[in-house]
């Protein structure tokens, strides 16, 4: 691999991103709780709005968890000395791609292919 990024800095940035995602998950945990069905305390439209907020919060949480898994995999590749190489073809991932997405696991060619 050519002169790439400082892996210590990359690792620190990835770990900070995980911490940020977990903090966001903690901050929105109330939005993902079940919606009260007591119509006496909450009107039907308000309950529907609350259910929509809940569904959006749950979808956001799934995306956060997937991102955490991608980042944790990148940290494992750093630890194994495999960071910066495509997990499909083994070729070097372009430094520009890693600059945009430090958790990228595949090169542009493999990401573009339909395999």
Short mmCIF file of N, CA, C and O in Angstrom, two decimals, residues 17-79:
data_model
loop_
_atom_site.label_atom_id
_atom_site.label_comp_id
_atom_site.label_asym_id
_atom_site.label_seq_id
_atom_site.Cartn_x
_atom_site.Cartn_y
_atom_site.Cartn_z
N UNK A 17 -16.52 8.08 16.15
CA UNK A 17 -17.79 7.96 15.41
C UNK A 17 -18.71 6.94 16.09
O UNK A 17 -19.91 7.17 16.21
N UNK A 18 -18.14 5.84 16.55
CA UNK A 18 -18.94 4.85 17.28
C UNK A 18 -19.52 5.48 18.55
O UNK A 18 -20.71 5.31 18.85
N UNK A 19 -18.71 6.21 19.28
CA UNK A 19 -19.18 6.87 20.51
C UNK A 19 -20.30 7.85 20.19
O UNK A 19 -21.30 7.92 20.92
N UNK A 20 -20.14 8.61 19.11
CA UNK A 20 -21.18 9.57 18.70
C UNK A 20 -22.48 8.86 18.35
O UNK A 20 -23.57 9.31 18.71
N UNK A 21 -22.38 7.75 17.61
CA UNK A 21 -23.58 7.00 17.22
C UNK A 21 -24.28 6.42 18.45
O UNK A 21 -25.51 6.44 18.54
N UNK A 22 -23.51 5.92 19.40
CA UNK A 22 -24.11 5.36 20.62
C UNK A 22 -24.76 6.46 21.46
O UNK A 22 -25.81 6.25 22.06
N UNK A 23 -24.15 7.64 21.49
CA UNK A 23 -24.75 8.76 22.22
C UNK A 23 -26.06 9.18 21.57
O UNK A 23 -27.05 9.47 22.27
N UNK A 24 -26.10 9.19 20.24
CA UNK A 24 -27.34 9.52 19.53
C UNK A 24 -28.41 8.48 19.82
O UNK A 24 -29.59 8.81 19.98
N UNK A 25 -28.01 7.22 19.89
CA UNK A 25 -28.97 6.15 20.20
C UNK A 25 -29.54 6.34 21.61
O UNK A 25 -30.74 6.20 21.81
N UNK A 26 -28.68 6.69 22.55
CA UNK A 26 -29.15 6.92 23.92
C UNK A 26 -30.09 8.12 23.99
O UNK A 26 -31.10 8.09 24.70
N UNK A 27 -29.78 9.16 23.23
CA UNK A 27 -30.58 10.38 23.26
C UNK A 27 -31.97 10.19 22.66
O UNK A 27 -32.90 10.91 23.02
N UNK A 28 -32.11 9.21 21.78
CA UNK A 28 -33.40 9.00 21.11
C UNK A 28 -34.12 7.75 21.60
O UNK A 28 -35.10 7.33 20.98
N UNK A 29 -33.67 7.16 22.68
CA UNK A 29 -34.28 5.91 23.14
C UNK A 29 -35.75 6.08 23.50
O UNK A 29 -36.55 5.17 23.28
N UNK A 30 -36.15 7.22 24.03
CA UNK A 30 -37.56 7.45 24.38
C UNK A 30 -38.45 7.44 23.14
O UNK A 30 -39.60 7.01 23.20
N UNK A 31 -37.93 7.92 22.02
CA UNK A 31 -38.71 7.96 20.78
C UNK A 31 -39.02 6.57 20.24
O UNK A 31 -39.96 6.40 19.48
N UNK A 32 -38.23 5.58 20.63
CA UNK A 32 -38.42 4.22 20.12
C UNK A 32 -39.30 3.37 21.02
O UNK A 32 -39.63 2.24 20.68
N UNK A 33 -39.69 3.91 22.17
CA UNK A 33 -40.53 3.15 23.10
C UNK A 33 -41.93 2.96 22.51
O UNK A 33 -42.38 3.76 21.68
N UNK A 34 -42.64 1.92 22.96
CA UNK A 34 -44.01 1.70 22.47
C UNK A 34 -44.90 2.90 22.74
O UNK A 34 -44.76 3.59 23.76
N UNK A 35 -45.83 3.13 21.82
CA UNK A 35 -46.74 4.26 21.92
C UNK A 35 -47.93 3.86 22.79
O UNK A 35 -48.49 2.78 22.62
N UNK A 36 -48.31 4.73 23.71
CA UNK A 36 -49.47 4.50 24.58
C UNK A 36 -50.73 4.42 23.72
O UNK A 36 -50.94 5.23 22.84
N UNK A 37 -51.57 3.45 24.02
CA UNK A 37 -52.81 3.29 23.26
C UNK A 37 -54.02 3.83 24.01
O UNK A 37 -55.15 3.66 23.58
N UNK A 38 -53.81 4.51 25.11
CA UNK A 38 -54.90 5.07 25.90
C UNK A 38 -55.44 6.32 25.20
O UNK A 38 -54.84 7.38 25.26
N UNK A 39 -56.58 6.18 24.53
CA UNK A 39 -57.13 7.28 23.75
C UNK A 39 -57.66 8.40 24.65
O UNK A 39 -57.79 9.53 24.21
N UNK A 40 -57.93 8.10 25.90
CA UNK A 40 -58.41 9.13 26.82
C UNK A 40 -57.31 10.15 27.11
O UNK A 40 -57.58 11.34 27.27
N UNK A 41 -56.06 9.69 27.16
CA UNK A 41 -54.97 10.61 27.48
C UNK A 41 -54.34 11.22 26.23
O UNK A 41 -53.77 12.30 26.28
N UNK A 42 -54.44 10.51 25.10
CA UNK A 42 -53.85 10.99 23.85
C UNK A 42 -54.88 10.79 22.75
O UNK A 42 -55.42 9.71 22.58
N UNK A 43 -55.13 11.83 21.98
CA UNK A 43 -56.08 11.72 20.87
C UNK A 43 -55.57 10.81 19.78
O UNK A 43 -54.39 10.48 19.71
N UNK A 44 -56.49 10.40 18.89
CA UNK A 44 -56.15 9.45 17.83
C UNK A 44 -55.08 10.01 16.89
O UNK A 44 -54.12 9.33 16.55
N UNK A 45 -55.20 11.27 16.49
CA UNK A 45 -54.21 11.86 15.59
C UNK A 45 -52.86 12.04 16.28
O UNK A 45 -51.82 11.80 15.66
N UNK A 46 -52.88 12.42 17.54
CA UNK A 46 -51.63 12.56 18.28
C UNK A 46 -50.94 11.21 18.41
O UNK A 46 -49.72 11.10 18.31
N UNK A 47 -51.73 10.15 18.62
CA UNK A 47 -51.18 8.81 18.73
C UNK A 47 -50.58 8.37 17.39
O UNK A 47 -49.51 7.78 17.34
N UNK A 48 -51.26 8.71 16.30
CA UNK A 48 -50.73 8.37 14.97
C UNK A 48 -49.42 9.11 14.71
O UNK A 48 -48.48 8.54 14.16
N UNK A 49 -49.35 10.37 15.11
CA UNK A 49 -48.11 11.13 14.98
C UNK A 49 -47.01 10.48 15.81
O UNK A 49 -45.87 10.34 15.35
N UNK A 50 -47.35 10.06 17.03
CA UNK A 50 -46.37 9.43 17.91
C UNK A 50 -45.88 8.11 17.30
O UNK A 50 -44.69 7.78 17.38
N UNK A 51 -46.79 7.38 16.67
CA UNK A 51 -46.41 6.11 16.05
C UNK A 51 -45.49 6.35 14.85
O UNK A 51 -44.55 5.58 14.60
N UNK A 52 -45.74 7.43 14.12
CA UNK A 52 -44.87 7.77 12.99
C UNK A 52 -43.48 8.17 13.49
O UNK A 52 -42.47 7.73 12.94
N UNK A 53 -43.42 8.95 14.55
CA UNK A 53 -42.13 9.34 15.14
C UNK A 53 -41.40 8.09 15.62
O UNK A 53 -40.19 7.93 15.41
N UNK A 54 -42.15 7.16 16.24
CA UNK A 54 -41.55 5.92 16.72
C UNK A 54 -40.97 5.12 15.56
O UNK A 54 -39.84 4.62 15.63
N UNK A 55 -41.71 4.98 14.47
CA UNK A 55 -41.23 4.22 13.31
C UNK A 55 -39.98 4.84 12.71
O UNK A 55 -39.03 4.13 12.35
N UNK A 56 -39.97 6.17 12.63
CA UNK A 56 -38.78 6.84 12.09
C UNK A 56 -37.59 6.67 13.03
O UNK A 56 -36.46 6.46 12.58
N UNK A 57 -37.83 6.74 14.33
CA UNK A 57 -36.74 6.57 15.30
C UNK A 57 -36.20 5.15 15.24
O UNK A 57 -34.98 4.94 15.34
N UNK A 58 -37.06 4.16 15.06
CA UNK A 58 -36.61 2.78 14.96
C UNK A 58 -35.79 2.56 13.69
O UNK A 58 -34.78 1.87 13.71
N UNK A 59 -36.22 3.18 12.59
CA UNK A 59 -35.46 3.06 11.33
C UNK A 59 -34.09 3.73 11.48
O UNK A 59 -33.07 3.19 11.02
N UNK A 60 -34.05 4.88 12.13
CA UNK A 60 -32.78 5.56 12.36
C UNK A 60 -31.86 4.71 13.23
O UNK A 60 -30.65 4.64 12.98
N UNK A 61 -32.42 4.05 14.23
CA UNK A 61 -31.63 3.20 15.10
C UNK A 61 -31.04 2.02 14.34
O UNK A 61 -29.89 1.65 14.54
N UNK A 62 -31.83 1.43 13.44
CA UNK A 62 -31.30 0.32 12.62
C UNK A 62 -30.13 0.80 11.77
O UNK A 62 -29.12 0.11 11.65
N UNK A 63 -30.26 1.99 11.18
CA UNK A 63 -29.16 2.54 10.37
C UNK A 63 -27.94 2.80 11.24
O UNK A 63 -26.81 2.52 10.83
N UNK A 64 -28.14 3.33 12.45
CA UNK A 64 -27.01 3.57 13.36
C UNK A 64 -26.32 2.27 13.71
O UNK A 64 -25.09 2.19 13.71
N UNK A 65 -27.09 1.23 14.02
CA UNK A 65 -26.49 -0.05 14.39
C UNK A 65 -25.71 -0.65 13.22
O UNK A 65 -24.63 -1.22 13.42
N UNK A 66 -26.24 -0.53 12.00
CA UNK A 66 -25.51 -1.01 10.83
C UNK A 66 -24.20 -0.25 10.63
O UNK A 66 -23.17 -0.84 10.30
N UNK A 67 -24.24 1.05 10.86
CA UNK A 67 -23.04 1.87 10.74
C UNK A 67 -22.01 1.48 11.80
O UNK A 67 -20.82 1.38 11.52
N UNK A 68 -22.47 1.23 13.01
CA UNK A 68 -21.56 0.79 14.08
C UNK A 68 -20.89 -0.52 13.68
O UNK A 68 -19.68 -0.69 13.86
N UNK A 69 -21.65 -1.46 13.12
CA UNK A 69 -21.07 -2.73 12.69
C UNK A 69 -20.02 -2.53 11.60
O UNK A 69 -18.96 -3.16 11.62
N UNK A 70 -20.29 -1.63 10.64
CA UNK A 70 -19.32 -1.34 9.58
C UNK A 70 -18.04 -0.75 10.16
O UNK A 70 -16.93 -1.13 9.76
N UNK A 71 -18.19 0.16 11.12
CA UNK A 71 -17.03 0.82 11.71
C UNK A 71 -16.23 -0.17 12.56
O UNK A 71 -14.99 -0.19 12.51
N UNK A 72 -16.93 -1.00 13.34
CA UNK A 72 -16.23 -2.01 14.14
C UNK A 72 -15.45 -2.97 13.24
O UNK A 72 -14.34 -3.38 13.59
N UNK A 73 -16.00 -3.31 12.08
CA UNK A 73 -15.29 -4.17 11.14
C UNK A 73 -14.04 -3.48 10.62
O UNK A 73 -12.99 -4.11 10.46
N UNK A 74 -14.12 -2.17 10.38
CA UNK A 74 -12.94 -1.42 9.92
C UNK A 74 -11.86 -1.41 10.99
O UNK A 74 -10.67 -1.56 10.69
N UNK A 75 -12.25 -1.25 12.26
CA UNK A 75 -11.28 -1.27 13.36
C UNK A 75 -10.61 -2.64 13.43
O UNK A 75 -9.38 -2.74 13.62
N UNK A 76 -11.38 -3.70 13.23
CA UNK A 76 -10.80 -5.05 13.23
C UNK A 76 -9.82 -5.22 12.08
O UNK A 76 -8.78 -5.87 12.23
N UNK A 77 -10.12 -4.62 10.92
CA UNK A 77 -9.19 -4.69 9.78
C UNK A 77 -7.90 -3.94 10.10
O UNK A 77 -6.81 -4.37 9.71
N UNK A 78 -8.00 -2.84 10.83
CA UNK A 78 -6.80 -2.11 11.25
C UNK A 78 -5.96 -3.01 12.14
O UNK A 78 -4.75 -3.16 11.95
N UNK A 79 -6.60 -3.63 13.13
CA UNK A 79 -5.90 -4.50 14.07
C UNK A 79 -5.24 -5.69 13.37
O UNK A 79 -4.17 -6.14 13.78
#
